[in-house]
Amino acid sequence: MTYSKVAVTVTSNGVYRVSIERFIDRFAYAIEVEPETLSVDTEYKELDVWDSLNTLSVIAMADADFDVAISGKDVESTRTIGELWQRVEAKLGKS
Amino acid sequence: MSRLSGIVVRAVATAVPHEVARTQDYDYLTPEDRQRFQKATGISQRRISPLNQYASDLCAAAAERVIDHLGWDRASIGALILITQTSDQPIPATSIVLQDKLGLPQTCATFDLNLGCSAYPYGLAVIGAFMQSLGISRGLLLMGDVSSRVCAKHDKSAWPLFGDAGSATALELDESADPMYLDLMSDGSGRDAIIVPSGGLASRIPPPNEGPVPSTVGSDGISRRPDNLILRGADIFSFAISKVPPSIKRVIDSNTRAVDDFDFLVLHQANKMINDTIAKKTGFSPDKSLSTLADYGNTSSASIPLTMCANADRFQVNRLVLVCGFGVGLSWASASLTIPAKVVLPIVETDDVY
């Protein structure tokens, strides 16, 4: 697995990482809000703009930017952006 | 990867009902949400059958079109396979009813297959292998659905996506035909992603002859009868963009061809976000990925032939196409095939009942 995107880094012991700042930036772009309005603790499904189409946008973002397949259940079972970020990190490099 | 030779497509036709349902008129979404829905899915309108018209009627109209076009003697047709998930009744198989309605001979072998979005490549594989093995020279592959009949009208996660259509593909044994390459896949662990929970014996609610049909409210807050379709869009989306591109790539590789050798990519018409992502990941330029989402929405099993027929003017010369269907099951499949010049016929509009 090689990532062409700068979004993902590999540590010296071979672990794939993505910074929370980078993840929030891509998340904000996907749901069309300003990154400054989001944080690791944002309960994203409580946002005024959130609807089921945003779920698709976030899945598409994870696929395009991180080559990670997140499921509907990943979205259903996470509350904060930080929790979703952890799901994405756990799947990095495994597709 | 499978290779099938000696079978050629002689004609493709598709029939749709007259009634147009527009996204902008859908009362269960706010005007802003209708716009958002249209932008994400690409669907601005679909065709909806009148209540007395079934999948068999739409498929019969398409079958009549190909038989007329080819001037085939009906007695020469040795196989008819119907793929639908909205059959006219549970028993008997609708394909057998169609043998009679179309005036086909009793020597015609008929049966139904239960597949949806993946129907076209699967259907080509089944009828092609069937005709080849048994030496049946002419066959009809019909597929169509009246999905409007199984979705609750207020279900905004399903109703505004689906349109009704039926199609017919006429095939013939031909030694000189280019081979088809097929990639056929299944994953039943995803069966809940698109499901009609009731009706089968495992889950008939209520049990036969007992009580009224109850509605229940799902975790999405939408009330449905047990015989309504449930579509979990996020799961389908995640599945489609991760599993479908590798299937397409396997067909291209086995064909020892490059993406640029293909004239068109004809995907099942799911929604714009899914289809654009698949085309991009497989290297097809947007102009090569045919789309009919705007005018017909998701027509389930009929979506691939419908999309070819809606673009009939682009099939005036021989075309090498890659067709790929994916969805309910989960089931997904890809095929490469040559569509000879002028065999794709324009869409027929009909409310006829056979």
Short mmCIF file of C-alpha atoms in Angstrom, two decimals:
data_model
loop_
_atom_site.label_atom_id
_atom_site.label_comp_id
_atom_site.label_asym_id
_atom_site.label_seq_id
_atom_site.Cartn_x
_atom_site.Cartn_y
_atom_site.Cartn_z
CA MET A 1 0.00 0.00 0.00
CA THR A 2 1.35 3.39 -0.97
CA TYR A 3 -0.47 6.61 -0.36
CA SER A 4 -0.11 9.30 -2.96
CA LYS A 5 -1.82 11.76 -0.67
CA VAL A 6 -0.08 13.75 2.01
CA ALA A 7 -2.95 13.00 4.37
CA VAL A 8 -1.40 9.78 5.64
CA THR A 9 2.03 9.29 7.18
CA VAL A 10 3.84 6.10 8.14
CA THR A 11 5.77 5.97 11.42
CA SER A 12 9.24 4.42 11.64
CA ASN A 13 7.72 1.17 12.91
CA GLY A 14 5.30 0.94 9.99
CA VAL A 15 2.10 2.28 11.58
CA TYR A 16 -0.16 4.41 9.39
CA ARG A 17 -1.24 7.68 10.98
CA VAL A 18 -3.41 10.60 10.03
CA SER A 19 -3.39 13.74 12.15
CA ILE A 20 -6.67 14.82 13.74
CA GLU A 21 -6.17 18.28 12.25
CA ARG A 22 -5.91 16.79 8.77
CA PHE A 23 -8.95 14.56 9.38
CA ILE A 24 -11.06 17.48 10.62
CA ASP A 25 -10.01 19.47 7.57
CA ARG A 26 -11.17 16.74 5.18
CA PHE A 27 -14.32 16.09 7.22
CA ALA A 28 -15.25 19.78 7.08
CA TYR A 29 -14.67 19.88 3.34
CA ALA A 30 -16.89 16.80 2.87
CA ILE A 31 -19.86 18.27 4.72
CA GLU A 32 -19.23 21.81 3.42
CA VAL A 33 -18.55 23.66 6.67
CA GLU A 34 -15.51 25.64 7.86
CA PRO A 35 -12.90 23.49 9.66
CA GLU A 36 -12.68 26.08 12.48
CA THR A 37 -16.27 25.24 13.45
CA LEU A 38 -15.31 21.62 14.23
CA SER A 39 -13.13 19.97 16.87
CA VAL A 40 -12.20 16.49 18.04
CA ASP A 41 -15.15 16.61 20.47
CA THR A 42 -17.78 17.81 18.00
CA GLU A 43 -20.84 15.54 18.08
CA TYR A 44 -21.11 15.59 14.34
CA LYS A 45 -24.55 14.07 13.92
CA GLU A 46 -25.95 16.87 16.11
CA LEU A 47 -24.76 19.55 13.68
CA ASP A 48 -27.54 21.58 12.06
CA VAL A 49 -26.31 20.70 8.58
CA TRP A 50 -26.11 16.95 9.24
CA ASP A 51 -28.36 14.62 7.24
CA SER A 52 -28.17 11.20 5.61
CA LEU A 53 -26.51 12.60 2.48
CA ASN A 54 -23.65 13.83 4.68
CA THR A 55 -23.10 10.22 5.74
CA LEU A 56 -22.44 9.42 2.08
CA SER A 57 -20.12 12.42 1.73
CA VAL A 58 -18.06 11.32 4.73
CA ILE A 59 -17.83 7.73 3.42
CA ALA A 60 -16.71 9.09 0.05
CA MET A 61 -14.12 11.31 1.77
CA ALA A 62 -12.66 8.38 3.74
CA ASP A 63 -12.41 6.38 0.53
CA ALA A 64 -10.88 9.13 -1.59
CA ASP A 65 -8.53 10.70 0.96
CA PHE A 66 -7.54 7.72 3.10
CA ASP A 67 -8.44 4.65 1.00
CA VAL A 68 -10.52 3.42 3.91
CA ALA A 69 -14.01 1.87 3.69
CA ILE A 70 -16.13 3.05 6.60
CA SER A 71 -19.59 1.55 6.91
CA GLY A 72 -22.99 2.91 7.82
CA LYS A 73 -22.50 1.19 11.18
CA ASP A 74 -19.26 3.12 11.80
CA VAL A 75 -21.25 6.32 11.42
CA GLU A 76 -24.19 5.01 13.49
CA SER A 77 -21.99 3.87 16.36
CA THR A 78 -19.71 6.90 16.72
CA ARG A 79 -20.64 10.19 18.34
CA THR A 80 -17.71 12.58 18.00
CA ILE A 81 -15.38 13.38 15.12
CA GLY A 82 -12.55 12.02 17.28
CA GLU A 83 -14.27 8.64 17.55
CA LEU A 84 -14.74 8.46 13.80
CA TRP A 85 -11.11 9.50 13.29
CA GLN A 86 -10.05 6.53 15.47
CA ARG A 87 -12.12 4.19 13.28
CA VAL A 88 -10.41 5.52 10.18
CA GLU A 89 -6.95 5.22 11.70
CA ALA A 90 -7.64 1.63 12.75
CA LYS A 91 -8.47 0.75 9.14
CA LEU A 92 -5.57 2.58 7.49
CA GLY A 93 -3.39 0.46 5.28
CA LYS A 94 -5.71 -2.54 5.46
CA SER A 95 -7.67 -2.25 2.22
CA MET B 1 -12.93 -15.07 -14.17
CA SER B 2 -15.11 -16.69 -16.83
CA ARG B 3 -15.03 -16.50 -20.57
CA LEU B 4 -18.08 -17.16 -22.73
CA SER B 5 -17.86 -17.37 -26.50
CA GLY B 6 -20.18 -17.99 -29.42
CA ILE B 7 -23.06 -15.84 -28.22
CA VAL B 8 -24.08 -12.49 -29.72
CA VAL B 9 -26.51 -9.71 -28.79
CA ARG B 10 -28.98 -9.17 -31.67
CA ALA B 11 -31.26 -6.52 -30.15
CA VAL B 12 -31.84 -4.58 -26.93
CA ALA B 13 -35.10 -2.78 -26.10
CA THR B 14 -36.50 -1.09 -23.00
CA ALA B 15 -40.04 -0.03 -22.10
CA VAL B 16 -41.04 2.56 -19.49
CA PRO B 17 -44.46 3.85 -18.39
CA HIS B 18 -45.62 7.36 -19.31
CA GLU B 19 -46.08 8.88 -15.86
CA VAL B 20 -43.19 11.09 -14.74
CA ALA B 21 -42.54 11.64 -11.01
CA ARG B 22 -40.32 14.67 -10.37
CA THR B 23 -38.00 15.12 -7.42
CA GLN B 24 -39.05 18.75 -7.22
CA ASP B 25 -42.67 17.65 -6.61
CA TYR B 26 -41.84 15.16 -3.81
CA ASP B 27 -43.81 16.34 -0.79
CA TYR B 28 -41.92 14.40 1.87
CA LEU B 29 -38.73 16.45 1.41
CA THR B 30 -38.39 20.20 1.96
CA PRO B 31 -37.59 22.25 -1.16
CA GLU B 32 -33.98 22.64 0.08
CA ASP B 33 -33.65 18.91 0.70
CA ARG B 34 -35.06 18.16 -2.76
CA GLN B 35 -32.23 20.25 -4.21
CA ARG B 36 -29.63 18.53 -2.07
CA PHE B 37 -31.04 15.13 -2.98
CA GLN B 38 -30.99 15.97 -6.68
CA LYS B 39 -27.41 17.21 -6.53
CA ALA B 40 -26.10 14.15 -4.69
CA THR B 41 -28.08 11.45 -6.49
CA GLY B 42 -28.36 13.10 -9.90
CA ILE B 43 -32.01 12.04 -10.03
CA SER B 44 -34.50 14.68 -11.18
CA GLN B 45 -37.31 12.42 -12.35
CA ARG B 46 -38.39 8.81 -12.80
CA ARG B 47 -41.15 6.86 -14.54
CA ILE B 48 -43.88 5.24 -12.44
CA SER B 49 -46.21 2.47 -13.65
CA PRO B 50 -49.98 2.73 -13.35
CA LEU B 51 -51.35 0.37 -10.67
CA ASN B 52 -52.49 -2.26 -13.18
CA GLN B 53 -49.11 -2.50 -14.94
CA TYR B 54 -46.53 -5.01 -13.72
CA ALA B 55 -42.95 -5.96 -14.50
CA SER B 56 -44.24 -8.62 -16.92
CA ASP B 57 -46.10 -5.94 -18.91
CA LEU B 58 -43.04 -3.72 -19.31
CA CYS B 59 -40.87 -6.71 -20.22
CA ALA B 60 -43.49 -8.00 -22.68
CA ALA B 61 -43.57 -4.60 -24.43
CA ALA B 62 -39.77 -4.66 -24.72
CA ALA B 63 -39.82 -8.28 -25.94
CA GLU B 64 -42.41 -7.43 -28.61
CA ARG B 65 -40.13 -4.61 -29.74
CA VAL B 66 -37.09 -6.85 -30.25
CA ILE B 67 -39.09 -9.64 -31.91
CA ASP B 68 -40.67 -7.16 -34.33
CA HIS B 69 -37.35 -5.49 -35.03
CA LEU B 70 -35.59 -8.76 -35.80
CA GLY B 71 -38.53 -10.32 -37.61
CA TRP B 72 -37.94 -13.49 -35.60
CA ASP B 73 -40.38 -16.34 -36.00
CA ARG B 74 -41.67 -16.84 -32.43
CA ALA B 75 -41.42 -20.59 -32.89
CA SER B 76 -37.64 -20.20 -33.19
CA ILE B 77 -37.21 -18.83 -29.65
CA GLY B 78 -35.98 -21.63 -27.39
CA ALA B 79 -35.33 -19.85 -24.09
CA LEU B 80 -36.80 -17.00 -22.07
CA ILE B 81 -35.26 -15.98 -18.76
CA LEU B 82 -36.83 -13.24 -16.65
CA ILE B 83 -34.88 -11.52 -13.89
CA THR B 84 -37.06 -9.57 -11.49
CA GLN B 85 -37.60 -8.96 -7.79
CA THR B 86 -41.12 -7.71 -8.32
CA SER B 87 -42.72 -10.74 -9.94
CA ASP B 88 -46.44 -10.60 -10.76
CA GLN B 89 -47.24 -13.16 -8.07
CA PRO B 90 -45.18 -15.49 -5.81
CA ILE B 91 -46.24 -18.59 -7.78
CA PRO B 92 -45.96 -19.39 -10.67
CA ALA B 93 -42.78 -17.86 -12.09
CA THR B 94 -43.64 -14.80 -14.19
CA SER B 95 -41.41 -15.97 -17.08
CA ILE B 96 -43.82 -18.85 -17.71
CA VAL B 97 -46.75 -16.44 -17.86
CA LEU B 98 -44.75 -14.43 -20.38
CA GLN B 99 -44.29 -17.50 -22.61
CA ASP B 100 -48.05 -17.50 -23.03
CA LYS B 101 -48.53 -13.73 -23.27
CA LEU B 102 -45.83 -13.45 -25.96
CA GLY B 103 -47.17 -16.42 -27.95
CA LEU B 104 -43.92 -18.35 -27.64
CA PRO B 105 -43.93 -22.08 -28.35
CA GLN B 106 -44.24 -24.69 -25.60
CA THR B 107 -40.76 -25.84 -26.57
CA CYS B 108 -39.43 -22.59 -25.05
CA ALA B 109 -37.59 -23.17 -21.74
CA THR B 110 -38.47 -20.48 -19.19
CA PHE B 111 -37.55 -19.66 -15.61
CA ASP B 112 -37.14 -16.67 -13.28
CA LEU B 113 -34.03 -15.48 -11.51
CA ASN B 114 -34.18 -13.42 -8.33
CA LEU B 115 -31.55 -10.70 -8.75
CA GLY B 116 -31.78 -6.91 -8.82
CA CYS B 117 -29.06 -4.41 -9.55
CA SER B 118 -26.57 -7.08 -10.70
CA ALA B 119 -29.06 -8.63 -13.15
CA TYR B 120 -27.53 -7.74 -16.50
CA PRO B 121 -24.06 -9.32 -16.29
CA TYR B 122 -25.48 -12.27 -14.33
CA GLY B 123 -28.26 -12.69 -16.89
CA LEU B 124 -25.83 -12.65 -19.81
CA ALA B 125 -23.78 -15.34 -18.09
CA VAL B 126 -26.79 -17.56 -17.34
CA ILE B 127 -28.59 -17.35 -20.67
CA GLY B 128 -25.33 -17.46 -22.64
CA ALA B 129 -24.10 -20.60 -20.88
CA PHE B 130 -27.59 -22.16 -21.05
CA MET B 131 -27.95 -21.60 -24.80
CA GLN B 132 -24.38 -22.72 -25.46
CA SER B 133 -24.57 -25.93 -23.45
CA LEU B 134 -27.95 -27.01 -24.75
CA GLY B 135 -27.56 -25.75 -28.29
CA ILE B 136 -30.50 -23.34 -28.09
CA SER B 137 -30.02 -20.99 -31.00
CA ARG B 138 -32.24 -18.06 -29.96
CA GLY B 139 -33.14 -16.72 -26.53
CA LEU B 140 -34.70 -13.73 -24.80
CA LEU B 141 -33.22 -12.25 -21.61
CA LEU B 142 -35.86 -10.11 -19.94
CA MET B 143 -35.41 -8.01 -16.84
CA GLY B 144 -37.48 -5.40 -15.17
CA ASP B 145 -38.95 -4.16 -11.92
CA VAL B 146 -41.81 -2.02 -10.67
CA SER B 147 -39.95 -0.91 -7.56
CA SER B 148 -42.54 1.84 -7.02
CA ARG B 149 -44.86 -0.93 -5.86
CA VAL B 150 -42.68 -2.08 -2.95
CA CYS B 151 -41.40 1.25 -1.57
CA ALA B 152 -43.54 3.25 0.86
CA LYS B 153 -44.29 6.58 -0.80
CA HIS B 154 -43.31 8.55 2.33
CA ASP B 155 -39.97 6.67 2.62
CA LYS B 156 -37.58 9.42 1.57
CA SER B 157 -34.62 7.02 1.78
CA ALA B 158 -36.06 4.85 -1.02
CA TRP B 159 -39.11 6.20 -2.87
CA PRO B 160 -37.47 9.13 -4.73
CA LEU B 161 -34.64 6.90 -5.98
CA PHE B 162 -36.52 4.25 -7.94
CA GLY B 163 -38.15 4.23 -11.35
CA ASP B 164 -40.03 1.45 -13.17
CA ALA B 165 -38.82 -0.16 -16.41
CA GLY B 166 -38.63 -3.45 -18.29
CA SER B 167 -36.13 -4.59 -20.90
CA ALA B 168 -35.46 -7.33 -23.41
CA THR B 169 -32.18 -8.51 -24.88
CA ALA B 170 -32.32 -10.93 -27.80
CA LEU B 171 -29.36 -13.31 -28.07
CA GLU B 172 -28.30 -15.82 -30.67
CA LEU B 173 -25.63 -18.48 -31.00
CA ASP B 174 -22.96 -17.23 -33.37
CA GLU B 175 -19.55 -18.87 -33.79
CA SER B 176 -18.00 -15.60 -34.92
CA ALA B 177 -19.10 -13.58 -31.87
CA ASP B 178 -16.44 -11.92 -29.71
CA PRO B 179 -16.10 -13.61 -26.31
CA MET B 180 -17.61 -12.09 -23.16
CA TYR B 181 -15.54 -11.93 -20.00
CA LEU B 182 -17.48 -12.22 -16.76
CA ASP B 183 -16.80 -11.57 -13.09
CA LEU B 184 -19.66 -12.76 -10.84
CA MET B 185 -19.64 -12.05 -7.08
CA SER B 186 -21.87 -12.49 -3.99
CA ASP B 187 -21.79 -11.56 -0.29
CA GLY B 188 -24.88 -12.62 1.63
CA SER B 189 -23.56 -11.14 4.87
CA GLY B 190 -24.82 -7.83 3.47
CA ARG B 191 -28.39 -9.07 2.93
CA ASP B 192 -29.90 -6.42 5.22
CA ALA B 193 -28.58 -3.53 3.10
CA ILE B 194 -31.57 -3.75 0.74
CA ILE B 195 -34.37 -5.98 1.92
CA VAL B 196 -38.11 -6.57 1.81
CA PRO B 197 -38.41 -8.32 5.19
CA SER B 198 -41.79 -10.00 4.74
CA GLY B 199 -43.31 -12.29 2.12
CA GLY B 200 -40.85 -15.18 2.16
CA LEU B 201 -41.51 -18.15 4.43
CA ALA B 202 -38.65 -17.23 6.80
CA SER B 203 -40.29 -13.98 7.75
CA ARG B 204 -43.89 -13.82 6.59
CA ILE B 205 -45.60 -11.12 8.64
CA PRO B 206 -48.33 -11.64 9.60
CA PRO B 207 -48.43 -15.41 9.16
CA PRO B 208 -50.70 -16.44 6.27
CA ASN B 209 -54.38 -15.76 6.94
CA GLU B 210 -53.68 -14.16 10.32
CA GLY B 211 -54.40 -10.56 11.21
CA PRO B 212 -53.79 -7.21 9.57
CA VAL B 213 -50.41 -6.11 8.20
CA PRO B 214 -48.70 -4.03 10.94
CA SER B 215 -46.39 -1.08 10.31
CA THR B 216 -43.29 -0.58 12.42
CA VAL B 217 -41.04 2.45 12.83
CA GLY B 218 -37.38 1.88 11.93
CA SER B 219 -34.32 3.38 13.60
CA ASP B 220 -34.47 6.07 10.89
CA GLY B 221 -37.91 7.13 12.17
CA ILE B 222 -39.69 5.97 9.03
CA SER B 223 -42.81 3.81 9.34
CA ARG B 224 -42.97 0.84 6.96
CA ARG B 225 -45.12 -2.21 6.35
CA PRO B 226 -43.16 -5.49 6.50
CA ASP B 227 -43.63 -5.89 2.74
CA ASN B 228 -42.02 -2.50 2.04
CA LEU B 229 -38.44 -2.27 0.86
CA ILE B 230 -35.79 -1.01 3.29
CA LEU B 231 -32.67 0.54 1.78
CA ARG B 232 -29.64 1.30 3.94
CA GLY B 233 -27.97 3.79 1.65
CA ALA B 234 -24.75 4.25 3.63
CA ASP B 235 -24.01 0.52 3.63
CA ILE B 236 -24.68 0.23 -0.11
CA PHE B 237 -22.51 3.24 -0.78
CA SER B 238 -19.60 1.88 1.25
CA PHE B 239 -19.91 -1.54 -0.42
CA ALA B 240 -20.20 -0.16 -3.94
CA ILE B 241 -17.21 2.14 -3.92
CA SER B 242 -14.92 -0.46 -2.30
CA LYS B 243 -15.97 -3.76 -3.95
CA VAL B 244 -17.08 -2.76 -7.44
CA PRO B 245 -13.93 -1.14 -8.89
CA PRO B 246 -11.81 -4.30 -8.36
CA SER B 247 -14.46 -6.37 -10.21
CA ILE B 248 -14.31 -4.00 -13.18
CA LYS B 249 -10.52 -4.12 -13.14
CA ARG B 250 -10.53 -7.93 -13.16
CA VAL B 251 -12.63 -7.93 -16.34
CA ILE B 252 -10.38 -5.40 -18.03
CA ASP B 253 -7.25 -7.36 -17.08
CA SER B 254 -8.61 -10.76 -18.13
CA ASN B 255 -9.62 -9.27 -21.44
CA THR B 256 -5.97 -8.26 -21.93
CA ARG B 257 -7.20 -4.81 -22.75
CA ALA B 258 -6.78 -1.31 -21.39
CA VAL B 259 -9.49 1.01 -20.12
CA ASP B 260 -9.09 3.14 -23.23
CA ASP B 261 -10.05 0.20 -25.45
CA PHE B 262 -13.59 0.32 -24.10
CA ASP B 263 -16.08 2.63 -25.76
CA PHE B 264 -18.45 2.84 -22.78
CA LEU B 265 -18.78 1.93 -19.14
CA VAL B 266 -22.43 1.12 -18.44
CA LEU B 267 -22.97 0.94 -14.70
CA HIS B 268 -26.09 0.04 -12.81
CA GLN B 269 -27.65 3.43 -12.18
CA ALA B 270 -27.51 3.68 -8.39
CA ASN B 271 -26.79 7.32 -7.71
CA LYS B 272 -24.43 9.95 -9.04
CA MET B 273 -22.03 9.91 -6.08
CA ILE B 274 -21.56 6.14 -6.35
CA ASN B 275 -21.31 6.03 -10.13
CA ASP B 276 -18.91 8.96 -10.41
CA THR B 277 -16.67 7.42 -7.75
CA ILE B 278 -16.58 4.02 -9.49
CA ALA B 279 -15.83 5.58 -12.89
CA LYS B 280 -13.05 7.68 -11.41
CA LYS B 281 -11.48 4.77 -9.53
CA THR B 282 -11.46 2.58 -12.61
CA GLY B 283 -10.06 5.26 -14.92
CA PHE B 284 -13.09 5.83 -17.16
CA SER B 285 -13.55 9.44 -18.25
CA PRO B 286 -16.97 10.96 -17.43
CA ASP B 287 -18.01 11.04 -21.11
CA LYS B 288 -17.51 7.26 -21.40
CA SER B 289 -19.63 6.46 -18.34
CA LEU B 290 -23.20 6.58 -19.65
CA SER B 291 -25.80 7.94 -17.24
CA THR B 292 -29.58 8.04 -17.22
CA LEU B 293 -30.02 8.90 -13.54
CA ALA B 294 -31.42 12.35 -14.27
CA ASP B 295 -34.42 11.12 -16.26
CA TYR B 296 -35.08 7.57 -15.05
CA GLY B 297 -33.48 7.19 -11.58
CA ASN B 298 -32.59 3.71 -10.36
CA THR B 299 -34.57 1.16 -12.39
CA SER B 300 -33.15 -1.87 -10.57
CA SER B 301 -32.60 -4.85 -12.88
CA ALA B 302 -33.43 -2.85 -16.03
CA SER B 303 -30.94 -0.03 -15.45
CA ILE B 304 -28.11 -1.21 -17.72
CA PRO B 305 -30.16 -2.04 -20.84
CA LEU B 306 -32.25 1.12 -20.21
CA THR B 307 -29.09 3.21 -20.13
CA MET B 308 -27.93 1.72 -23.44
CA CYS B 309 -31.37 2.28 -25.03
CA ALA B 310 -31.53 5.89 -23.81
CA ASN B 311 -28.22 6.37 -25.66
CA ALA B 312 -29.22 4.34 -28.74
CA ASP B 313 -27.76 7.01 -31.05
CA ARG B 314 -24.29 6.22 -29.66
CA PHE B 315 -24.58 2.56 -30.69
CA GLN B 316 -24.70 3.09 -34.46
CA VAL B 317 -21.33 1.36 -34.81
CA ASN B 318 -19.81 -1.70 -33.08
CA ARG B 319 -19.08 -0.92 -29.43
CA LEU B 320 -16.97 -2.66 -26.84
CA VAL B 321 -18.71 -2.01 -23.52
CA LEU B 322 -18.08 -2.87 -19.93
CA VAL B 323 -21.31 -3.44 -18.02
CA CYS B 324 -21.37 -3.66 -14.24
CA GLY B 325 -24.26 -4.18 -11.82
CA PHE B 326 -24.09 -4.04 -8.03
CA GLY B 327 -26.45 -3.91 -5.07
CA VAL B 328 -29.15 -6.01 -3.44
CA GLY B 329 -27.85 -9.32 -2.12
CA LEU B 330 -25.17 -8.19 -1.89
CA SER B 331 -24.51 -9.23 -5.47
CA TRP B 332 -22.20 -7.63 -7.99
CA ALA B 333 -20.91 -8.57 -11.42
CA SER B 334 -19.08 -7.14 -14.39
CA ALA B 335 -18.88 -8.20 -18.02
CA SER B 336 -17.19 -7.04 -21.17
CA LEU B 337 -19.10 -7.54 -24.37
CA THR B 338 -19.32 -6.33 -27.93
CA ILE B 339 -22.58 -4.65 -28.90
CA PRO B 340 -22.88 -4.87 -32.70
CA ALA B 341 -23.91 -1.76 -34.67
CA LYS B 342 -27.55 -0.66 -34.58
CA VAL B 343 -28.86 -3.39 -32.25
CA VAL B 344 -29.72 -0.99 -29.40
CA LEU B 345 -33.24 0.38 -29.90
CA PRO B 346 -34.60 3.65 -28.44
CA ILE B 347 -36.78 3.52 -25.31
CA VAL B 348 -40.46 2.70 -25.83
CA GLU B 349 -43.09 4.45 -23.67
CA THR B 350 -46.15 2.36 -22.88
CA ASP B 351 -48.90 1.88 -20.32
CA ASP B 352 -50.01 -1.31 -22.09
CA VAL B 353 -51.11 -4.28 -20.04
CA TYR B 354 -50.77 -7.75 -21.52
#
